[in-house]
C-alpha atoms as an extended CHARMM CRD file, in Angstrom:
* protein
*
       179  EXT
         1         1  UNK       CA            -70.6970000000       36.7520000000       -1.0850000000  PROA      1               0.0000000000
         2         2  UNK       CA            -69.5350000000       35.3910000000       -4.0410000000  PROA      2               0.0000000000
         3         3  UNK       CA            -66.0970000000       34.3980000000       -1.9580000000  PROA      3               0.0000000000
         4         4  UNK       CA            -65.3760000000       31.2720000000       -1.9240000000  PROA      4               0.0000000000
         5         5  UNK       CA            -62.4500000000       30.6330000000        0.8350000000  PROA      5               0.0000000000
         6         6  UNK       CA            -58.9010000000       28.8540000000       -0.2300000000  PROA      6               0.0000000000
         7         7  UNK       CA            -55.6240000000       28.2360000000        0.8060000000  PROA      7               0.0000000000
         8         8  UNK       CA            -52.5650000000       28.7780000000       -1.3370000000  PROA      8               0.0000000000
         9         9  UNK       CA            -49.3950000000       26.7170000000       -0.8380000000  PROA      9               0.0000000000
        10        10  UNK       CA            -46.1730000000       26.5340000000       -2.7990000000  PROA      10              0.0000000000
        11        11  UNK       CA            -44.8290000000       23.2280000000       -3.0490000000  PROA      11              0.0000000000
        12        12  UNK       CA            -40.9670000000       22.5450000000       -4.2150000000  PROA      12              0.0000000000
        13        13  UNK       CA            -39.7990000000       19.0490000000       -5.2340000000  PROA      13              0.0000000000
        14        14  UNK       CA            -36.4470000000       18.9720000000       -5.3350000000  PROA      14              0.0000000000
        15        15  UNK       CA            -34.3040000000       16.8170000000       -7.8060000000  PROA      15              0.0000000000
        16        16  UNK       CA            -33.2450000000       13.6230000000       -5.8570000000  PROA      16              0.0000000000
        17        17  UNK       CA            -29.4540000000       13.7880000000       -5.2290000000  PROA      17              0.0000000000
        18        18  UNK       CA            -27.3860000000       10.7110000000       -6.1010000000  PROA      18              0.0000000000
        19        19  UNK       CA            -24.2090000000       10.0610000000       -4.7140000000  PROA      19              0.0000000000
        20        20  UNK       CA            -20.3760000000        8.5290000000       -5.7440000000  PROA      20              0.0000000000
        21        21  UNK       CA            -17.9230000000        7.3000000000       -3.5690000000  PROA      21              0.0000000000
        22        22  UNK       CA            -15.8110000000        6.2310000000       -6.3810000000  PROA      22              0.0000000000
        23        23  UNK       CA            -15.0930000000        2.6620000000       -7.0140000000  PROA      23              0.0000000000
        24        24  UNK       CA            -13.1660000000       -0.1910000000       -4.6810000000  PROA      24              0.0000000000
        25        25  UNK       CA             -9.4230000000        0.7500000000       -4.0440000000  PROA      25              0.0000000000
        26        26  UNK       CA             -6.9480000000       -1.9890000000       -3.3170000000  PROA      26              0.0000000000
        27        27  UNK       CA             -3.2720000000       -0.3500000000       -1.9950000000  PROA      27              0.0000000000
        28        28  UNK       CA             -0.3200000000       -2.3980000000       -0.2960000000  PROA      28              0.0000000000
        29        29  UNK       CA              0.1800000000       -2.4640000000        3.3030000000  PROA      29              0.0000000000
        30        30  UNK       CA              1.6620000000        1.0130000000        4.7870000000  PROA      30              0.0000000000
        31        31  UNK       CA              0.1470000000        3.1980000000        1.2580000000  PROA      31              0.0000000000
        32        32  UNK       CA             -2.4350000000        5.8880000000        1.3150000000  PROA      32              0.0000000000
        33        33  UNK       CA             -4.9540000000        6.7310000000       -1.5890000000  PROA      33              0.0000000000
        34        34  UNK       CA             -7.1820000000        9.1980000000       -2.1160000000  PROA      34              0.0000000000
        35        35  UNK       CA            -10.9480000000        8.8200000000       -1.7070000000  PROA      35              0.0000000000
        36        36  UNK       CA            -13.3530000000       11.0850000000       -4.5370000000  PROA      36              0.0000000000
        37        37  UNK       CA            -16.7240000000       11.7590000000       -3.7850000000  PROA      37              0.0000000000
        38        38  UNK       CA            -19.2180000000       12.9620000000       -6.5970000000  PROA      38              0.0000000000
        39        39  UNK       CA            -22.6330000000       14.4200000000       -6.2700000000  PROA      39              0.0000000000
        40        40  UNK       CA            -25.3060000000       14.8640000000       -8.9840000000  PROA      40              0.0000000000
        41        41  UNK       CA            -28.3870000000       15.5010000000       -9.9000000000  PROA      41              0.0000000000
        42        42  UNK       CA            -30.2170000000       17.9710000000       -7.0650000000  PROA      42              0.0000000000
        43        43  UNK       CA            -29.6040000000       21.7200000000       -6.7900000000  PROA      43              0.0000000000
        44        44  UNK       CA            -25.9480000000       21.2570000000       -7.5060000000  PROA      44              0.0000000000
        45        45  UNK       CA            -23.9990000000       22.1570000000       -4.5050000000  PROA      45              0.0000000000
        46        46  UNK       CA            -23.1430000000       19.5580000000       -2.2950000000  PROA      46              0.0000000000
        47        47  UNK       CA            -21.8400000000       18.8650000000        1.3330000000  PROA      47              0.0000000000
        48        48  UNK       CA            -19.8280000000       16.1040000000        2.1230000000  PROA      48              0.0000000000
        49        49  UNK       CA            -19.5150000000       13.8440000000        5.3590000000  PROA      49              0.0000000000
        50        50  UNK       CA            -17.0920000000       11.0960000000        5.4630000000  PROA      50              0.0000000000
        51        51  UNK       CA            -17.4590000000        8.3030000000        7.8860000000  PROA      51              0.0000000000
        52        52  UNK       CA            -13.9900000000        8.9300000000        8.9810000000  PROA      52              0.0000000000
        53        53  UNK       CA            -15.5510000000       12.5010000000       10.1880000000  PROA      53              0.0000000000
        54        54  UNK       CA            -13.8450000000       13.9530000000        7.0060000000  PROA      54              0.0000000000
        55        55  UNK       CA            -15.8160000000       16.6820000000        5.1430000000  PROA      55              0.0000000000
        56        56  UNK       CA            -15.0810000000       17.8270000000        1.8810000000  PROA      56              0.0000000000
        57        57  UNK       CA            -14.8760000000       16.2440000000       -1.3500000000  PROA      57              0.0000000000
        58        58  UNK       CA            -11.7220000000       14.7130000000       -1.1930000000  PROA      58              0.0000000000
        59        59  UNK       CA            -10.7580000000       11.9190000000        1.3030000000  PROA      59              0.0000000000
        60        60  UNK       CA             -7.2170000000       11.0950000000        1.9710000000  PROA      60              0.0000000000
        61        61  UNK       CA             -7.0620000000        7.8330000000        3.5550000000  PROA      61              0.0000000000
        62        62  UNK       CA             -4.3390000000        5.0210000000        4.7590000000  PROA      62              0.0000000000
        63        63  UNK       CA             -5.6890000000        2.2490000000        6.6580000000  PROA      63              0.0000000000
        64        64  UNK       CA             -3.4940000000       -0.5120000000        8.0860000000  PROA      64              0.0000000000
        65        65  UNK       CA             -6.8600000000       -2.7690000000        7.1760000000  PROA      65              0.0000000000
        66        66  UNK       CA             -9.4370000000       -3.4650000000        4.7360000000  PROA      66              0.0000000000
        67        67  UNK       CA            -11.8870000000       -0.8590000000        5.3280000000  PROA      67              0.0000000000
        68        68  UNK       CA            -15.1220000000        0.1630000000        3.8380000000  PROA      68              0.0000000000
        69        69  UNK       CA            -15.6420000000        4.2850000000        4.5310000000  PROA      69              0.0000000000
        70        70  UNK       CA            -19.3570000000        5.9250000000        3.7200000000  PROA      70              0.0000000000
        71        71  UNK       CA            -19.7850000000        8.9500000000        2.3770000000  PROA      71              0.0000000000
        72        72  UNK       CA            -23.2480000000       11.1500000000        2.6070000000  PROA      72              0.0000000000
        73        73  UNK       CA            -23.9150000000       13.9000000000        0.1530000000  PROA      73              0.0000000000
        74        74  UNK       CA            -26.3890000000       16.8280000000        0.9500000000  PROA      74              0.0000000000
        75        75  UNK       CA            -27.8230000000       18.7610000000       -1.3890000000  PROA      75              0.0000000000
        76        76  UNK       CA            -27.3600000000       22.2020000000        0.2670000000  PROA      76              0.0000000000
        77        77  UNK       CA            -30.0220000000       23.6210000000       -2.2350000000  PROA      77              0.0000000000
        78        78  UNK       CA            -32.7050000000       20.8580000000       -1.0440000000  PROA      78              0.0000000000
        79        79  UNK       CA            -31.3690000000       19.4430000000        1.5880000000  PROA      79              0.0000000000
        80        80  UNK       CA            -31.6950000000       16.1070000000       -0.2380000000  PROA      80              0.0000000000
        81        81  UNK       CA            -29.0860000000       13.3780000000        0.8250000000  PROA      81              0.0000000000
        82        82  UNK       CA            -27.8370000000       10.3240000000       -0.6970000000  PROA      82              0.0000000000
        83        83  UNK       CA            -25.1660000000        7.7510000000        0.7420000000  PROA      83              0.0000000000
        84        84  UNK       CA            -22.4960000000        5.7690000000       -1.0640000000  PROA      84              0.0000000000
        85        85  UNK       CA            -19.4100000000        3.4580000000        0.1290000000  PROA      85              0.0000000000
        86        86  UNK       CA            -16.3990000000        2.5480000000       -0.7060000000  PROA      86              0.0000000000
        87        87  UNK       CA            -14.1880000000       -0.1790000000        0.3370000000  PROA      87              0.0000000000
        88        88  UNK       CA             -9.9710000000        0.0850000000        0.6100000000  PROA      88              0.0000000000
        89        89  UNK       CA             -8.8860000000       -3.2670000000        0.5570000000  PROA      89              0.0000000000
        90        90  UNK       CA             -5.4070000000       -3.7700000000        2.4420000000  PROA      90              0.0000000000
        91        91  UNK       CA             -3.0730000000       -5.8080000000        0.5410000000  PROA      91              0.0000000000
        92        92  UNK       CA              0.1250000000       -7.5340000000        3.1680000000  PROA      92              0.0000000000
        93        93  UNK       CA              3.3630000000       -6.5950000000        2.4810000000  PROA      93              0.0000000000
        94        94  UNK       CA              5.2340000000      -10.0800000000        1.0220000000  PROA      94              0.0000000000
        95        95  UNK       CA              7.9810000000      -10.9940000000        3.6680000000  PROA      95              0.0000000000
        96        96  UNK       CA             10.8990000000      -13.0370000000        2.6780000000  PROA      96              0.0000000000
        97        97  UNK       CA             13.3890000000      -15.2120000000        5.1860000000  PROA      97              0.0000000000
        98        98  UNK       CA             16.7900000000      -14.6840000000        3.9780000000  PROA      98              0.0000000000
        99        99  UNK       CA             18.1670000000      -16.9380000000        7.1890000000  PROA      99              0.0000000000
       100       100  UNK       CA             20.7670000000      -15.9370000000        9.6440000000  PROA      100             0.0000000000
       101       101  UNK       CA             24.1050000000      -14.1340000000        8.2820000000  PROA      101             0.0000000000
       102       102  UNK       CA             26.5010000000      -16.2240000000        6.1230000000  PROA      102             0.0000000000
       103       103  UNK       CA             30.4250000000      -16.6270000000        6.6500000000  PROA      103             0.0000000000
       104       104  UNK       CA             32.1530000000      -17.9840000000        3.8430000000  PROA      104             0.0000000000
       105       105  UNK       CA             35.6960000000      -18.0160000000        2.4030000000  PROA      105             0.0000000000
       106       106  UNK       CA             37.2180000000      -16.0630000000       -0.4310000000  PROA      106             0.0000000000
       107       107  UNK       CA             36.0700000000      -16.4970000000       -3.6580000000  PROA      107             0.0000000000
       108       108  UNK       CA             33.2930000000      -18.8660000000       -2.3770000000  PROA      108             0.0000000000
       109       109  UNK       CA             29.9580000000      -18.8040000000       -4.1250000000  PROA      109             0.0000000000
       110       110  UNK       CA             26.7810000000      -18.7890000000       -2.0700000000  PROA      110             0.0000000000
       111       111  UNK       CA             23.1470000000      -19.3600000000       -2.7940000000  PROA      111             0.0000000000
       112       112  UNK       CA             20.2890000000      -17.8880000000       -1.0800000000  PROA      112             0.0000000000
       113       113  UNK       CA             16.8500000000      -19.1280000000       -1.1140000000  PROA      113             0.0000000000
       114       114  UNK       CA             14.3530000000      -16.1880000000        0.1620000000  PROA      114             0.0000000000
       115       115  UNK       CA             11.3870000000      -18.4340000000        1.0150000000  PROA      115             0.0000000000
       116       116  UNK       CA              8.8490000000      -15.4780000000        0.5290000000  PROA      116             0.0000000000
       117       117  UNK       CA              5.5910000000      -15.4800000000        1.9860000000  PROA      117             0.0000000000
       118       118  UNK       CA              2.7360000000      -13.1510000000        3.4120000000  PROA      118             0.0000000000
       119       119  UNK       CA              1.8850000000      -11.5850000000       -0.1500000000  PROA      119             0.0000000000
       120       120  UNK       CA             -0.4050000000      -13.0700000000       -2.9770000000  PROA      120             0.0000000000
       121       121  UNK       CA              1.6610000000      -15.8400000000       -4.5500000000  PROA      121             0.0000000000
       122       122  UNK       CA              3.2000000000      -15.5360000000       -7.8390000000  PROA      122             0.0000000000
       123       123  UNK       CA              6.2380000000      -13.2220000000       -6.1580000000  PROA      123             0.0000000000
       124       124  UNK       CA              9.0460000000      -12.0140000000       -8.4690000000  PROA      124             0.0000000000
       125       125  UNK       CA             12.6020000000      -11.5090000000       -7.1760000000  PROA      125             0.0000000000
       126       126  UNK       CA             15.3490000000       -8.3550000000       -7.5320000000  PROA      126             0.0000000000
       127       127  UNK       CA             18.8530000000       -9.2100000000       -6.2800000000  PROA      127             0.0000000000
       128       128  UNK       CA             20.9560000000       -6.7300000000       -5.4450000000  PROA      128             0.0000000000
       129       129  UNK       CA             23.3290000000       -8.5150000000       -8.0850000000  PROA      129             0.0000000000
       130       130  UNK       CA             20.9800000000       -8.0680000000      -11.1240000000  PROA      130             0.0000000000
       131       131  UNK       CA             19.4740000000      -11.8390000000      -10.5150000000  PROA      131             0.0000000000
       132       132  UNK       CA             15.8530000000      -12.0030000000      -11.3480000000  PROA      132             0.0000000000
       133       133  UNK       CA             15.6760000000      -15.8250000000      -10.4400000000  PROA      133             0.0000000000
       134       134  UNK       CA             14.0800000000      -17.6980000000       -7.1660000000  PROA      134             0.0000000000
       135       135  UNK       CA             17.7030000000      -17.6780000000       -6.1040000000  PROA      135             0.0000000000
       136       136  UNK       CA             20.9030000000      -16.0500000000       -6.5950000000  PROA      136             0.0000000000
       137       137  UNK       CA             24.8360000000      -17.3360000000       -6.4660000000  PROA      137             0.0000000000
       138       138  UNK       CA             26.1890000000      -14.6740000000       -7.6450000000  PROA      138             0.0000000000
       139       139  UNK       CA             26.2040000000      -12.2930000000       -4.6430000000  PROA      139             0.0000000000
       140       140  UNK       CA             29.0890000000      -10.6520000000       -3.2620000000  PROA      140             0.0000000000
       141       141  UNK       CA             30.7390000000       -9.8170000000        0.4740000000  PROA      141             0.0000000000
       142       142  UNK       CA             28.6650000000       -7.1240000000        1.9840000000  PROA      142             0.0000000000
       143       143  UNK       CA             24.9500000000       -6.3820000000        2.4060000000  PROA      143             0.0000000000
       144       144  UNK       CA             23.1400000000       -7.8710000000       -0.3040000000  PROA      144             0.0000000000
       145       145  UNK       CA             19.3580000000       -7.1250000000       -0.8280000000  PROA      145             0.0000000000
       146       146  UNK       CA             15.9250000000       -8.8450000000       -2.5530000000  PROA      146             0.0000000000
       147       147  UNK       CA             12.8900000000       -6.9640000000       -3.9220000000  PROA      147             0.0000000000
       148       148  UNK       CA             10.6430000000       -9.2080000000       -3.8320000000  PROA      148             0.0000000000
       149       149  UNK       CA              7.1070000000       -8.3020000000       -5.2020000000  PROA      149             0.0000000000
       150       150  UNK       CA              3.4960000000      -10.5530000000       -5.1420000000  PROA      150             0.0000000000
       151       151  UNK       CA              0.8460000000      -10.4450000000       -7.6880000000  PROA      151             0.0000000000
       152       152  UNK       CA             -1.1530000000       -7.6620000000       -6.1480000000  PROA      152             0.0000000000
       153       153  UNK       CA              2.4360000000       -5.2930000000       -6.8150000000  PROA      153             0.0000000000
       154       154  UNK       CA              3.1200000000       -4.9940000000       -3.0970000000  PROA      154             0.0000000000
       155       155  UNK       CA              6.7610000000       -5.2060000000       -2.5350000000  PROA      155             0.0000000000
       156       156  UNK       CA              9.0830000000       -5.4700000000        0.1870000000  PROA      156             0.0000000000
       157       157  UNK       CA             13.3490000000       -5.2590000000        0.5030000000  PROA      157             0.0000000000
       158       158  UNK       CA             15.2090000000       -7.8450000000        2.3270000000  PROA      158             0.0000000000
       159       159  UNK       CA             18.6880000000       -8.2900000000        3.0690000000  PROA      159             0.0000000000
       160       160  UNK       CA             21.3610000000      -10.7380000000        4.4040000000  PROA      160             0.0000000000
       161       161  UNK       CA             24.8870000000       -9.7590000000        4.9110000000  PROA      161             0.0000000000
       162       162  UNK       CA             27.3600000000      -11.9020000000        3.2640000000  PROA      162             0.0000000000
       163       163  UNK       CA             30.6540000000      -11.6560000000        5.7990000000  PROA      163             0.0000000000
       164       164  UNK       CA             34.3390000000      -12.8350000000        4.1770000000  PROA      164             0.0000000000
       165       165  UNK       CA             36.8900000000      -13.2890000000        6.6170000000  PROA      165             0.0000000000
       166       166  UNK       CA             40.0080000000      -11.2870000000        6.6790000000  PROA      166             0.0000000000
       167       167  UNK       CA             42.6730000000      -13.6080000000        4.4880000000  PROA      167             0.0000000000
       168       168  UNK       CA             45.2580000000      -15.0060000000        6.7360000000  PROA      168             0.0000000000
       169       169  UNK       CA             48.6580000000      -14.1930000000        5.8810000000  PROA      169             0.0000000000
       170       170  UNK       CA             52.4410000000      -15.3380000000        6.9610000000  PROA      170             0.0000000000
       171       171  UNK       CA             54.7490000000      -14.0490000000        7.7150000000  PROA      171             0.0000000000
       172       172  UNK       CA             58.3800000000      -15.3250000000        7.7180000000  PROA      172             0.0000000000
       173       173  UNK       CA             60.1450000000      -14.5100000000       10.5490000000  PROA      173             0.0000000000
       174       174  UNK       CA             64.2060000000      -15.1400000000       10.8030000000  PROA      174             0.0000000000
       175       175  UNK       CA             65.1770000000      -16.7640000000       13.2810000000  PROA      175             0.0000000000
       176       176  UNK       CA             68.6250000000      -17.8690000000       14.7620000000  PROA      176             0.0000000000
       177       177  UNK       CA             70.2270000000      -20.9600000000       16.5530000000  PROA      177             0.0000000000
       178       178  UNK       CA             70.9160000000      -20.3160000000       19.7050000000  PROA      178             0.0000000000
       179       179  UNK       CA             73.6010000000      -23.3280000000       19.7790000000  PROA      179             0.0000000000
């Protein structure tokens, strides 16, 4: 009678689990990049669930907008979660306005101006004739192309074709007197 009644109960605590979705991504307008989650701390192995319904680790990713994605890490060992996020910012494509196609004669020099807009100012320009200037006079008949590129690195190829008329040439003919 000496029995004195008790309950036993074994009580886990389980590390918390912290969670990574990596840091902010910017990308240009048509790119994809790839999206890392870490977990730590807990029991060590981890599930993943991407808001993008996505579910491991990795997260490979090409949005046509700025988009922030969450990812939630479980602790399989615990069943602990944590939740991170991670925003892909969508940089625009810089567009340039080469104008309509140019005739001009032989030997003629023409200058084209591509007006570029779209990007993040502070473009730089490729001609396809070497030219690294706002404009170029030194292109040639035929398709001739500009890479131009913003601040953020996004680039984009336009073109203008550059049309030379066929040279006219005479011909002299004989001819006779009918008188």
């Amino acid at each position: 009678a000496n029995c004195r009644p008790f309950a036993e109960a074994e009580i886990n605590i389980n590390l918390p689990v912290t969670a990574s979705a990596g840091d902010d991504v910017e990308i240009c307008s048509g790119e994809s990049t790839r999206l890392r989650a870490t977990g730590m701390e807990g029991n060590g192995s981890y599930t993943y669930s991407w808001s993008n319904n996505r579910t491991s680790r990795n997260n490979n990713v090409n949005p046509t907008s700025t988009t922030t994605y969450t990812v939630t890490i479980t602790d399989t060992g615990g069943n602990c979660q944590a939740v991170d996020e991670v925003t892909v910012t969508v940089n625009p494509l810089p567009q340039a306005d080469l104008g309509p196609d140019v005739n001009v004669c032989i030997n003629e020099a023409v200058t084209l101006d591509p007006n570029a807009s779209n990007g993040t100012p502070g473009y730089t320009y490729l001609w396809s004739s070497g030219e690294t200037t706002l404009t170029a006079s030194m292109l040639v008949a035929g398709t001739n192309m500009v890479t131009v590129t913003d601040n953020d690195g996004c680039t984009n190829v336009c073109q203008v074709e550059i049309i030379e008329p066929t040279p006219v040439t005479c011909m002299t003919m004989s001819t006779t007197d009918p008188d």
